[in-house]
């Protein structure tokens, strides 16, 4: 068997193709059963996120084309339409790819931590579906260990590299403990969702999501035990907010100076931290002139983000070195499996020859031959049978000038050392 990864991601395929090839939670169990039912696919794990769909598999030779056709066929798409967007990696390259993905080196945001949790979930789903075996089991456990090493030994995840992460990081600096704070998130797009995740992860006390479409706001808020309001209700709830992060597509500001002034009076001038990520702005610039308001725009955060990116790029170089080492370590284990099988086969053959010669020797003893003669027969015959095939191969290697086999035999049986001791 060999390892292979087949997939596509945000670098190789547009969003409409990624959407068509995604595996939702409701279909992934059936997909794993179908995948491992293919003739040449022995084990499989399917990783499907908003930015990638990848199949990790232990396969027989020649399975790549079968997997390519399976992926497009499962989703009802023509193979010719999907194939140009796919990439494939085998053996060590496949191992390196999984380690890079799990460590955040292949993500849309360098070093982002969410992907490792998604990889763990994908693997556990495959385990629950009995789609994994010895090879993928060892690979994914190895991957989780290496990803942890990358996180602890490098600064790959220590600095914010997204606007949402930078905003939440600044909020932590201002309030230190977010557990008593209320966050008002204006909008319900990808950036606001990411901000909500970071706030929730950092233990924010309460989340309010305001959006033009209340249903979308409710969908997002419910993921974090928050509640939803419409944009028209912001003025009523702004006095509750210690943190405001705004990112809508509105052509006009959503929050004006007057609304914020009234909120500050009701708050008895307890400070509000505000981040306006939108372009054009969601918060009137004059709000920044108010006492007790800390207003940051996307330009203010960019310097933080740029510095963090430089830091993560340096950490990424360290991470690549760690991954290169551990990829080689895993492939050494894979090669040891081949040796184990070969040793087992050789021992079995030797035992068969032993039993065959022993039976002949026993018959000779039963026929009355002297034990010394039978022992001599046993030793001579067994030695000849065990050495016949290797001797023939070595003679052929000598005739062909195949020095590698002769050198390997020298090293394996320590023949040079034996000759030296025999001829001092």
Coordinates of C-alpha atoms in Angstrom, one line a residue:
X1 CA 0.0 0.0 0.0
X2 CA 1.0 3.6 -0.5
X3 CA -0.2 7.0 0.8
X4 CA -1.9 9.5 -1.4
X5 CA -3.8 12.8 -0.9
X6 CA -6.1 14.1 -3.6
X7 CA -7.9 17.4 -3.3
X8 CA -8.4 21.0 -4.1
X9 CA -8.3 24.2 -2.1
X10 CA -8.6 28.0 -2.2
X11 CA -5.4 28.3 -4.2
X12 CA -6.4 25.9 -7.0
X13 CA -10.2 26.2 -7.3
X14 CA -12.8 29.0 -7.4
X15 CA -15.5 29.0 -4.7
X16 CA -18.2 27.6 -7.0
X17 CA -16.2 24.5 -7.6
X18 CA -15.2 24.1 -3.9
X19 CA -18.9 24.4 -3.0
X20 CA -19.9 21.7 -5.4
X21 CA -17.2 19.3 -4.1
X22 CA -17.8 19.9 -0.4
X23 CA -18.8 17.0 1.9
X24 CA -21.4 18.1 4.4
X25 CA -21.8 16.3 7.8
X26 CA -24.9 14.6 6.6
X27 CA -23.2 12.8 3.6
X28 CA -19.7 12.2 4.8
X29 CA -20.3 8.8 6.4
X30 CA -21.9 7.5 3.2
X31 CA -19.1 9.0 1.2
X32 CA -16.5 7.2 3.3
X33 CA -18.2 3.9 2.8
X34 CA -18.4 4.5 -0.9
X35 CA -14.8 5.6 -1.1
X36 CA -13.4 2.6 0.7
X37 CA -15.6 0.4 -1.4
X38 CA -13.5 1.3 -4.4
X39 CA -11.3 -1.6 -5.6
X40 CA -7.9 0.0 -4.9
X41 CA -8.7 2.1 -1.9
X42 CA -8.0 0.4 1.5
X43 CA -8.4 3.3 3.9
X44 CA -9.7 6.8 3.7
X45 CA -10.2 10.1 5.5
X46 CA -12.1 13.0 4.0
X47 CA -11.3 16.6 5.1
X48 CA -13.9 19.1 3.9
X49 CA -13.8 22.8 5.0
X50 CA -14.9 26.1 3.4
X51 CA -11.4 26.4 1.9
X52 CA -10.5 22.8 0.9
X53 CA -11.8 19.3 0.1
X54 CA -9.1 16.6 0.5
X55 CA -9.1 12.8 0.5
X56 CA -6.3 11.0 2.4
X57 CA -6.0 7.4 1.5
X58 CA -4.0 4.2 1.7
X59 CA -4.2 2.6 -1.7
X60 CA -2.9 0.1 -4.2
X61 CA -0.8 1.3 -7.1
X62 CA -2.8 3.0 -9.8
X63 CA -5.6 4.2 -7.5
X64 CA -5.1 7.9 -8.2
X65 CA -7.2 8.0 -11.4
X66 CA -9.9 5.9 -9.8
X67 CA -10.1 8.4 -6.9
X68 CA -10.2 11.4 -9.3
X69 CA -13.2 9.9 -11.1
X70 CA -14.8 8.8 -7.8
X71 CA -14.7 12.4 -6.4
X72 CA -16.3 14.0 -9.4
X73 CA -18.8 11.1 -9.9
X74 CA -19.9 11.2 -6.2
X75 CA -20.9 14.8 -6.6
X76 CA -22.5 14.3 -10.0
X77 CA -20.0 16.4 -11.9
X78 CA -18.1 15.6 -15.1
X79 CA -14.6 14.4 -14.5
X80 CA -13.2 16.8 -17.2
X81 CA -14.7 19.7 -15.4
X82 CA -13.2 18.9 -12.0
X83 CA -9.9 17.3 -12.9
X84 CA -8.0 20.6 -13.8
X85 CA -8.5 21.9 -10.2
X86 CA -7.2 18.8 -8.4
X87 CA -3.8 18.2 -7.0
X88 CA -2.3 14.9 -5.8
X89 CA 0.6 14.0 -3.6
X90 CA 2.0 10.6 -2.8
X91 CA 4.1 9.0 -0.1
X92 CA 6.4 11.5 1.6
X93 CA 4.9 14.4 -0.2
X94 CA 1.4 13.4 1.1
X95 CA 2.8 13.2 4.6
X96 CA 4.4 16.6 4.3
X97 CA 1.2 18.1 2.9
X98 CA -0.9 16.8 5.8
X99 CA 1.6 18.1 8.4
X100 CA 1.6 21.5 6.7
X101 CA -2.2 21.7 6.5
X102 CA -2.6 20.7 10.2
X103 CA 0.1 23.1 11.3
X104 CA -1.6 26.1 9.5
X105 CA 1.1 26.5 6.9
X106 CA -1.3 25.9 4.0
X107 CA -4.2 28.0 5.2
X108 CA -5.8 31.1 3.8
X109 CA -4.6 32.8 7.1
X110 CA -1.0 31.7 7.9
X111 CA -0.9 29.8 11.2
X112 CA -4.6 29.8 11.9
X113 CA -5.5 27.2 14.6
X114 CA -9.0 26.1 13.5
X115 CA -7.7 23.7 10.8
X116 CA -6.2 21.3 13.3
X117 CA -9.5 20.8 15.0
X118 CA -11.1 20.2 11.6
X119 CA -8.5 17.6 10.8
X120 CA -9.1 15.8 14.1
X121 CA -12.8 15.8 13.5
X122 CA -12.3 14.4 9.9
X123 CA -10.1 11.6 11.3
X124 CA -12.5 10.7 14.1
X125 CA -15.4 10.6 11.6
X126 CA -13.4 8.1 9.5
X127 CA -12.6 6.0 12.6
X128 CA -16.2 5.9 13.5
X129 CA -17.0 4.7 10.0
X130 CA -14.3 2.0 10.1
X131 CA -12.6 3.7 7.2
X132 CA -9.1 3.8 8.6
X133 CA -6.5 1.2 9.4
X134 CA -2.9 0.8 10.5
X135 CA -1.4 3.2 8.0
X136 CA -3.8 6.2 8.3
X137 CA -4.2 5.6 12.0
X138 CA -0.5 6.0 12.6
X139 CA -0.2 8.9 10.1
X140 CA -2.9 11.0 11.8
X141 CA -1.7 10.3 15.3
X142 CA 1.8 11.3 14.1
X143 CA 0.3 14.5 12.6
X144 CA -1.5 15.6 15.8
X145 CA 1.8 15.2 17.7
X146 CA 3.8 17.2 15.1
X147 CA 1.2 20.0 14.9
X148 CA 1.4 20.3 18.7
X149 CA 5.2 20.5 18.4
X150 CA 5.0 23.2 15.8
X151 CA 2.6 25.2 18.0
X152 CA 4.8 24.9 21.1
X153 CA 8.2 25.3 19.6
X154 CA 7.5 28.2 17.1
X155 CA 5.5 31.4 17.2
X156 CA 3.3 30.4 14.3
X157 CA 0.1 31.0 16.2
X158 CA 1.1 33.7 18.7
X159 CA 0.4 36.8 16.7
X160 CA -2.8 38.0 15.1
X161 CA -2.8 38.0 11.3
X162 CA -6.4 38.8 10.6
X163 CA -8.4 42.0 11.2
X164 CA -10.8 40.1 13.4
X165 CA -8.0 38.5 15.5
X166 CA -6.2 41.8 15.8
X167 CA -9.4 43.5 16.9
X168 CA -10.1 40.9 19.6
X169 CA -6.5 41.0 20.7
X170 CA -6.7 44.8 21.2
X171 CA -9.9 44.3 23.2
X172 CA -8.1 41.9 25.5
X173 CA -5.3 44.5 26.0
X174 CA -7.9 47.1 27.0
X175 CA -10.2 45.0 29.2
X176 CA -7.7 42.2 30.2
X177 CA -10.6 40.0 31.3
X178 CA -13.4 39.7 28.7
X179 CA -15.7 37.5 30.9
X180 CA -17.5 40.5 32.2
X181 CA -17.8 42.3 28.9
X182 CA -20.6 42.5 26.3
X183 CA -19.7 42.5 22.6
X184 CA -22.0 44.0 19.9
X185 CA -21.1 42.7 16.5
X186 CA -22.6 44.7 13.6
X187 CA -22.9 42.6 10.5
X188 CA -22.9 38.9 10.0
X189 CA -20.3 38.2 7.3
X190 CA -17.2 36.2 7.4
X191 CA -15.1 38.8 9.3
X192 CA -17.8 39.2 12.0
X193 CA -18.1 35.5 12.3
X194 CA -14.4 35.1 12.8
X195 CA -14.5 37.9 15.4
X196 CA -17.3 36.1 17.2
X197 CA -15.2 32.9 17.3
X198 CA -12.2 34.7 18.7
X199 CA -14.4 36.5 21.3
X200 CA -16.1 33.3 22.3
X201 CA -12.7 31.5 22.5
X202 CA -11.4 34.2 24.8
X203 CA -14.4 33.9 27.1
X204 CA -16.4 37.0 26.4
X205 CA -19.3 37.4 28.7
X206 CA -22.1 38.1 26.1
X207 CA -22.5 38.5 22.3
X208 CA -25.1 40.5 20.5
X209 CA -25.3 40.3 16.7
X210 CA -27.0 43.1 14.7
X211 CA -27.7 42.6 11.1
X212 CA -30.0 43.9 8.4
X213 CA -31.4 40.4 8.0
X214 CA -32.3 39.2 11.5
X215 CA -32.5 35.6 10.5
X216 CA -28.8 35.6 9.5
X217 CA -27.9 37.4 12.7
X218 CA -29.8 34.7 14.7
X219 CA -28.0 31.9 12.8
X220 CA -24.6 33.4 13.8
X221 CA -25.6 34.4 17.4
X222 CA -27.0 31.0 18.2
X223 CA -23.6 29.4 17.6
X224 CA -22.2 31.4 20.6
X225 CA -25.2 31.6 22.9
X226 CA -25.8 35.2 21.9
X227 CA -28.9 36.9 20.6
X228 CA -29.8 38.8 17.5
X229 CA -31.2 42.2 16.7
X230 CA -31.9 44.3 13.6
X231 CA -29.8 47.3 12.7
X232 CA -32.6 49.6 13.7
X233 CA -32.4 48.3 17.3
X234 CA -28.7 49.1 17.8
X235 CA -29.4 52.4 19.6
X236 CA -31.4 50.6 22.3
X237 CA -28.7 48.0 22.9
X238 CA -25.5 50.1 22.5
X239 CA -25.4 51.2 26.2
X240 CA -24.9 47.5 27.0
X241 CA -21.9 47.1 24.7
X242 CA -18.3 47.3 26.0
X243 CA -16.9 46.2 22.7
X244 CA -18.3 47.1 19.2
X245 CA -17.0 45.5 16.0
X246 CA -18.7 46.7 12.8
X247 CA -18.3 45.2 9.3
X248 CA -21.3 45.7 7.0
X249 CA -21.8 46.5 3.3
X250 CA -23.8 49.6 4.1
X251 CA -22.9 52.6 1.9
X252 CA -23.6 55.0 4.9
X253 CA -22.5 54.9 8.5
X254 CA -24.6 52.6 10.8
X255 CA -23.4 54.3 14.0
X256 CA -23.4 58.1 14.3
X257 CA -21.8 60.4 16.9
X258 CA -25.2 61.3 18.5
X259 CA -26.2 57.7 19.1
X260 CA -22.8 56.9 20.7
X261 CA -23.0 60.1 22.9
X262 CA -26.4 59.0 24.3
X263 CA -25.1 55.5 24.9
X264 CA -22.1 56.9 26.9
X265 CA -24.4 58.9 29.1
X266 CA -26.5 55.8 30.0
X267 CA -23.2 53.9 30.6
X268 CA -22.1 56.7 33.0
X269 CA -19.1 57.2 30.7
X270 CA -17.7 53.7 31.1
X271 CA -15.4 53.3 28.0
X272 CA -16.4 51.6 24.8
X273 CA -13.9 49.9 22.5
X274 CA -14.9 50.2 18.9
X275 CA -13.5 48.7 15.7
X276 CA -14.7 49.8 12.3
X277 CA -13.6 47.2 9.8
X278 CA -15.9 48.3 7.0
X279 CA -15.1 50.1 3.8
X280 CA -16.9 52.5 3.5
X281 CA -17.0 53.2 7.2
X282 CA -19.8 51.9 9.5
X283 CA -19.0 54.3 12.3
X284 CA -18.8 58.1 11.8
X285 CA -15.2 59.3 12.2
X286 CA -16.3 62.0 14.7
X287 CA -17.1 59.2 17.2
X288 CA -13.4 58.9 17.7
X289 CA -13.4 62.5 19.2
X290 CA -15.6 61.4 22.1
X291 CA -14.1 60.8 25.5
X292 CA -14.4 57.3 26.7
X293 CA -14.4 55.8 23.2
X294 CA -11.4 53.9 21.7
X295 CA -12.1 53.9 18.0
X296 CA -9.9 51.9 15.6
X297 CA -10.3 51.6 11.8
X298 CA -8.9 48.9 9.5
X299 CA -5.9 51.2 8.7
X300 CA -5.1 51.4 12.4
X301 CA -5.0 47.6 12.7
X302 CA -3.0 47.1 9.5
X303 CA 0.3 47.9 11.2
X304 CA -0.4 45.3 13.9
X305 CA -1.3 42.8 11.2
X306 CA 1.8 43.5 9.1
X307 CA 4.1 43.0 12.0
X308 CA 2.4 39.8 13.0
X309 CA 2.7 38.5 9.5
X310 CA 6.5 39.1 9.5
X311 CA 6.7 37.3 12.8
X312 CA 4.7 34.3 11.5
X313 CA 6.7 34.1 8.3
X314 CA 9.8 33.6 10.4
X315 CA 8.0 31.1 12.5
X316 CA 6.8 29.3 9.4
X317 CA 10.4 28.7 8.3
X318 CA 11.1 27.0 11.7
X319 CA 7.9 25.0 11.2
X320 CA 8.9 23.8 7.8
X321 CA 12.2 22.4 9.3
X322 CA 10.2 20.5 11.9
X323 CA 7.8 19.1 9.3
X324 CA 10.6 18.0 7.0
X325 CA 12.3 16.1 9.9
X326 CA 9.0 14.4 11.0
X327 CA 8.0 13.6 7.4
X328 CA 11.2 11.6 7.0
X329 CA 10.6 10.0 10.4
X330 CA 7.2 8.7 9.4
X331 CA 8.4 7.4 6.0
X332 CA 11.1 5.5 7.9
X333 CA 8.4 3.8 9.8
X334 CA 6.5 3.0 6.6
X335 CA 9.6 1.4 5.1
X336 CA 10.0 -0.7 8.3
X337 CA 6.6 -2.2 7.5
X338 CA 8.0 -3.5 4.2
X339 CA 11.0 -5.0 6.0
X340 CA 8.7 -6.6 8.6
X341 CA 6.7 -8.3 5.9
X342 CA 9.8 -9.5 4.1
X343 CA 11.3 -10.8 7.3
X344 CA 8.1 -12.6 8.1
X345 CA 8.0 -14.2 4.6
X346 CA 11.6 -15.2 4.8
X347 CA 11.2 -16.8 8.3
X348 CA 8.1 -18.7 7.1
X349 CA 10.0 -20.1 4.1
X350 CA 13.0 -21.1 6.3
X351 CA 10.7 -22.9 8.7
X352 CA 9.1 -24.8 5.8
X353 CA 12.5 -25.9 4.6
X354 CA 13.5 -26.9 8.1
X355 CA 10.4 -29.0 8.5
X356 CA 10.9 -30.6 5.1
X357 CA 14.5 -31.6 5.8
X358 CA 13.7 -32.6 9.4
X359 CA 11.0 -35.0 8.2
X360 CA 13.5 -36.6 5.8
X361 CA 16.1 -37.0 8.6
X362 CA 13.5 -38.6 10.9
X363 CA 12.6 -41.1 8.2
X364 CA 16.4 -42.0 7.9
X365 CA 16.6 -42.5 11.6
X366 CA 13.5 -44.7 11.5
X367 CA 15.1 -46.7 8.7
X368 CA 18.1 -47.4 11.1
X369 CA 20.8 -45.0 9.7
X370 CA 23.4 -44.0 12.2
X371 CA 22.5 -40.7 14.1
X372 CA 25.8 -39.1 13.2
X373 CA 25.2 -39.7 9.5
X374 CA 21.7 -38.4 9.8
X375 CA 22.9 -35.2 11.6
X376 CA 25.5 -34.6 8.9
X377 CA 22.8 -35.0 6.2
X378 CA 20.4 -32.6 8.1
X379 CA 23.0 -29.9 8.5
X380 CA 24.4 -30.2 5.0
X381 CA 21.0 -30.3 3.3
X382 CA 19.4 -27.5 5.3
X383 CA 22.4 -25.2 4.7
X384 CA 22.2 -25.9 0.9
X385 CA 18.5 -25.2 0.8
X386 CA 18.7 -22.0 2.8
X387 CA 21.6 -20.6 0.8
X388 CA 20.5 -21.8 -2.7
X389 CA 18.4 -18.8 -3.7
X390 CA 20.6 -16.1 -2.2
X391 CA 23.7 -17.7 -3.7
X392 CA 22.1 -17.8 -7.2
X393 CA 21.1 -14.1 -6.9
X394 CA 24.6 -13.1 -5.8
X395 CA 26.2 -15.0 -8.7
X396 CA 23.8 -13.3 -11.1
X397 CA 24.6 -9.9 -9.5
X398 CA 28.3 -10.5 -10.0
X399 CA 27.8 -11.4 -13.7
X400 CA 25.6 -8.3 -14.2
X401 CA 28.1 -6.0 -12.3
X402 CA 25.4 -5.1 -9.8
X403 CA 27.6 -3.8 -7.1
X404 CA 24.8 -2.5 -4.9
X405 CA 23.5 -6.1 -4.2
X406 CA 27.0 -7.3 -3.4
X407 CA 27.7 -4.4 -1.1
X408 CA 24.3 -5.0 0.7
X409 CA 25.2 -8.7 1.2
X410 CA 28.6 -7.7 2.6
X411 CA 27.0 -5.4 5.0
X412 CA 24.1 -7.7 5.9
X413 CA 26.2 -10.8 6.7
X414 CA 29.4 -8.8 7.8
X415 CA 31.4 -10.9 5.3
X416 CA 34.4 -8.5 5.2
X417 CA 34.7 -8.7 9.0
X418 CA 34.4 -12.5 8.9
X419 CA 37.2 -12.8 6.2
X420 CA 39.5 -10.5 8.2
X421 CA 39.1 -12.5 11.4
X422 CA 39.6 -15.8 9.4
X423 CA 42.8 -14.5 7.8
X424 CA 44.8 -12.4 10.4

